[in-house]
Amino acid sequence: MPVMHKNVAYNCRVYFYNKKILLIRPKTTLCDDGNYRETRWFSCWAKKQQTEEYFLPGIIRDITGQRSVPFGDGVVSTLDTCIGSEMCEELWAASSNHVAMGLDGVEIITNGSGSHHELRKAYTRVDLITSATMKSGGIYLFANQIGCDGDRLYYDGCAMIAINGDIVVQGPQFSLREVVVLTACLDLEDVRAYRHSIRSRCLHGSMAPAYPRVQCDVALCSPADDMGLPVYSPIQWQYHTAEEEISLGPACWLWDYLRRSGQGGYFLPLSGGIDSSSTACVVFSMCRLVCQAVREEDRSVLEDIRRVVGDKTYTPTDPQELCGRLFTTCYMGSENSSQETKTRATNLAQQIGSYHLNICIDVAVAATLSIFTTAMKCMPKFKAKGGTLRENLAMQNVQARLRMVLAYLFAQLVLWARGRSGGLLVLGSANVDESLRGYMTKYDCSSADVNPIGGISKTDLRSFIKFCSKKFGLTALEGIYAAQPTAELEPLVEGQIAQTDEEDMGMTYEELSQYGKLRRPFRCGPYSMFCKLVHAWRDRMTPYQVADKVKHFFRWYSINRHKMTVLTPAYHAETYGPDDNRHDHRQFLYNAKWPWQFKAIDSQAQKMSEQSITAKNRALPTSHTASQKGAFGGSRSGDQSNSNFSNSNGPNASGVLVPMALGRSQGQLMDTEVGDIEMTIKEKVARIVNEERLYTHMKFLK
């Protein structure tokens, strides 16, 4: 509860008993990282283990009959125990309050938390609470919010009760219920015996400063003549797999968003690829959860779903049938689309039960291009048909952006055409790795109302697709999982896809995940990332190859950072999400050449290569001359198959450096980027010259 004391606002917990306020306890440690900016609104209470008199406002005074109450860092003392509280960030802090409270004899610690979901975060949360009670004993009651925070976060429950390092009760991590209540009957004598057995704890406790105690005349324990003492049984925490978390967390978030927005459902451009299919599976999982909640007689969920579909008598029983009411999917094909992706999208829509449409956007693309042709008296062409890079990019972008326009048109009118009131929310399906790389067209189908997978990596989404195929029996996902990711924005070659995402990006999705984690949360810039990866990848790449890959990533990351300013609000699920609005506050105008950093990388790569060559030459027998073995490990007499003169895409058949994928992706280039590409090629040529000079020098020394 926000409480203002002496004209300073604090984030507080308020203790009540029988309509009386016992204590107002302000937060002593505020969260100011990641998704939170708590000091923007509140100040922390800096007077540790001190309380002051707080004078109640009249509207409260009239109810409680109290004039003032204690305010500050205190605890509540009952007739038979002592209760204290932590709040959210205080559990995660280096100097947690539960340590000092435990040493001062507080036996029960409560924590009303606002802890958001991230993939695999439950392990950390459970470890913190078990560790808190293992070190100094005590009972810990952890409660957490559940649901969408009205923004990009989902609070994922995980309420629990722990004693002396053991979990005794576990609450659900994902639920559509408004309130979850956990209970346990525990013996305080177990806490006292446990603490007494830790002699170092007793020594520290004897010297611990005291907390101000607020007296409350109530006994929490059973009467003394009740000899039935409880014995608790520790439980093993049941963790969800990452795939289960993806199926449940974003689904609950979408349901909360839908019921609170007042809209009639969701609309998704379904391409038949991994990303849009993952979004479709999340919506299908949401429908399954709603049906399950209705079967469990959750009246709140039933009332909400009746209001959403506009039928006061409707009771959902079948997820596919519910999906047909709430979810519209649309395959937006063009002359560059393959029959395979169309078939995969149609099959998936049939299996989940969505209301599915197949449309062709070629007429809209031709009409748009005709406007430009009429005005400029020239017709842009794809690169495959003789066009330049800039023409090729424009031809891809016009398709992508028209799909966004059509998505919103259909979302507004589909329900009207079907005889229902209301509109649909448009779903996006760009994953966190593509956002980080900027591998998307600005204002294309990545622009939507919300994106349930925008904080999830491509690697995790592939595992999720495989999971849904088995869990939900969606056999259509098998073909989607096996297919090569592609944007399908360039012309087909003999009816087959000629464009793949990883080739367009010049890096794999696995590499992108590593870049993202090193950039954040490890806070690596170009040079420090190179220093880490050159060791991590030393068994499969030379320092020069690692340098090329790191520079390639940071060049495109900085060029495309501006796209993060308009990124669709996405479910936060990863620590390295690039969301510019709330999580990843950084500039969006960079010097994409990174002159100082890239020069430092090149210098270090050359130094490491020279050291490696020297070490190899020392290990070679005298008979092995430079004419037999190239200075960088490749044969100088013809066969270049082992040459290390390569960039991220490796050498071509003649051993000459092949320039990295130079921006065939949808909208990943800005107007000034052709010059950057030319500089990239010049850098490569300079690298070859330098390496040849070094080879000649080493041969001379030999």
CSV table of N, CA, C and O in Angstrom, one decimal, residues 145-156 175 249-250 252-260 450 571 582:
chain,number,residue,atom,x,y,z
A,145,GLN,N,1.8,-12.3,-6.5
A,145,GLN,CA,0.6,-11.9,-7.4
A,145,GLN,C,0.5,-12.9,-8.5
A,145,GLN,O,1.4,-13.6,-8.9
A,146,ILE,N,-0.7,-13.0,-9.1
A,146,ILE,CA,-1.0,-13.8,-10.2
A,146,ILE,C,-1.7,-13.0,-11.3
A,146,ILE,O,-2.7,-12.3,-11.0
A,147,GLY,N,-1.2,-13.0,-12.5
A,147,GLY,CA,-1.9,-12.4,-13.6
A,147,GLY,C,-1.1,-11.3,-14.3
A,147,GLY,O,0.1,-11.0,-13.9
A,148,CYS,N,-1.6,-10.7,-15.4
A,148,CYS,CA,-1.0,-9.7,-16.2
A,148,CYS,C,-1.0,-8.4,-15.3
A,148,CYS,O,-2.0,-8.0,-14.7
A,149,ASP,N,0.1,-7.7,-15.3
A,149,ASP,CA,0.2,-6.5,-14.6
A,149,ASP,C,-0.3,-5.3,-15.3
A,149,ASP,O,-0.1,-4.1,-14.9
A,150,GLY,N,-1.0,-5.5,-16.4
A,150,GLY,CA,-1.5,-4.4,-17.3
A,150,GLY,C,-0.4,-3.9,-18.2
A,150,GLY,O,-0.6,-2.9,-18.9
A,151,ASP,N,0.7,-4.7,-18.3
A,151,ASP,CA,1.8,-4.3,-19.1
A,151,ASP,C,2.4,-5.6,-19.7
A,151,ASP,O,1.7,-6.5,-20.0
A,152,ARG,N,3.7,-5.6,-19.7
A,152,ARG,CA,4.4,-6.7,-20.4
A,152,ARG,C,4.7,-7.9,-19.4
A,152,ARG,O,5.3,-8.9,-19.9
A,153,LEU,N,4.4,-7.8,-18.2
A,153,LEU,CA,4.8,-8.8,-17.2
A,153,LEU,C,3.6,-9.7,-16.8
A,153,LEU,O,2.5,-9.2,-16.8
A,154,TYR,N,4.0,-10.9,-16.5
A,154,TYR,CA,3.0,-11.8,-15.9
A,154,TYR,C,3.5,-12.3,-14.5
A,154,TYR,O,4.6,-12.8,-14.5
A,155,TYR,N,2.7,-12.0,-13.5
A,155,TYR,CA,3.1,-12.5,-12.2
A,155,TYR,C,2.6,-14.0,-12.0
A,155,TYR,O,1.4,-14.2,-12.3
A,156,ASP,N,3.5,-14.8,-11.6
A,156,ASP,CA,3.2,-16.3,-11.8
A,156,ASP,C,3.0,-17.0,-10.5
A,156,ASP,O,3.4,-18.2,-10.4
A,175,SER,N,-2.2,-20.0,-13.1
A,175,SER,CA,-3.6,-20.3,-12.8
A,175,SER,C,-4.4,-19.1,-13.3
A,175,SER,O,-4.0,-17.9,-13.4
A,249,GLY,N,2.4,-19.8,-19.2
A,249,GLY,CA,2.5,-18.4,-18.8
A,249,GLY,C,1.9,-17.4,-19.8
A,249,GLY,O,1.0,-16.6,-19.5
A,250,PRO,N,2.4,-17.4,-21.1
A,250,PRO,CA,1.8,-16.5,-22.1
A,250,PRO,C,0.3,-16.7,-22.3
A,250,PRO,O,-0.4,-15.8,-22.6
A,252,CYS,N,-1.9,-17.7,-19.9
A,252,CYS,CA,-2.6,-17.0,-18.8
A,252,CYS,C,-2.6,-15.4,-19.1
A,252,CYS,O,-3.6,-14.7,-18.8
A,253,TRP,N,-1.4,-15.0,-19.5
A,253,TRP,CA,-1.3,-13.5,-19.8
A,253,TRP,C,-2.3,-13.1,-20.9
A,253,TRP,O,-2.9,-12.0,-20.8
A,254,LEU,N,-2.4,-13.9,-22.0
A,254,LEU,CA,-3.3,-13.5,-23.0
A,254,LEU,C,-4.8,-13.5,-22.5
A,254,LEU,O,-5.6,-12.7,-22.9
A,255,TRP,N,-5.1,-14.5,-21.7
A,255,TRP,CA,-6.5,-14.5,-21.1
A,255,TRP,C,-6.8,-13.3,-20.3
A,255,TRP,O,-7.8,-12.7,-20.4
A,256,ASP,N,-5.8,-12.9,-19.4
A,256,ASP,CA,-6.0,-11.8,-18.6
A,256,ASP,C,-6.2,-10.5,-19.5
A,256,ASP,O,-7.0,-9.6,-19.2
A,257,TYR,N,-5.3,-10.4,-20.5
A,257,TYR,CA,-5.4,-9.3,-21.4
A,257,TYR,C,-6.7,-9.2,-22.1
A,257,TYR,O,-7.3,-8.1,-22.3
A,258,LEU,N,-7.2,-10.4,-22.6
A,258,LEU,CA,-8.4,-10.4,-23.4
A,258,LEU,C,-9.6,-10.0,-22.5
A,258,LEU,O,-10.4,-9.2,-22.9
A,259,ARG,N,-9.7,-10.6,-21.4
A,259,ARG,CA,-10.9,-10.3,-20.5
A,259,ARG,C,-11.0,-8.9,-20.0
A,259,ARG,O,-12.0,-8.3,-19.8
A,260,ARG,N,-9.8,-8.3,-19.8
A,260,ARG,CA,-9.7,-7.0,-19.3
A,260,ARG,C,-9.8,-5.9,-20.4
A,260,ARG,O,-10.2,-4.7,-20.1
A,450,VAL,N,-0.4,-7.1,-29.2
A,450,VAL,CA,0.5,-7.7,-28.2
A,450,VAL,C,1.2,-8.9,-28.9
A,450,VAL,O,0.7,-9.4,-29.9
A,571,TYR,N,5.2,-10.3,-24.1
A,571,TYR,CA,5.3,-11.1,-22.9
A,571,TYR,C,6.8,-11.2,-22.5
A,571,TYR,O,7.6,-11.7,-23.3
A,582,ARG,N,10.6,-0.7,-21.5
A,582,ARG,CA,10.6,-0.9,-20.0
A,582,ARG,C,11.8,-1.7,-19.5
A,582,ARG,O,12.4,-1.3,-18.5
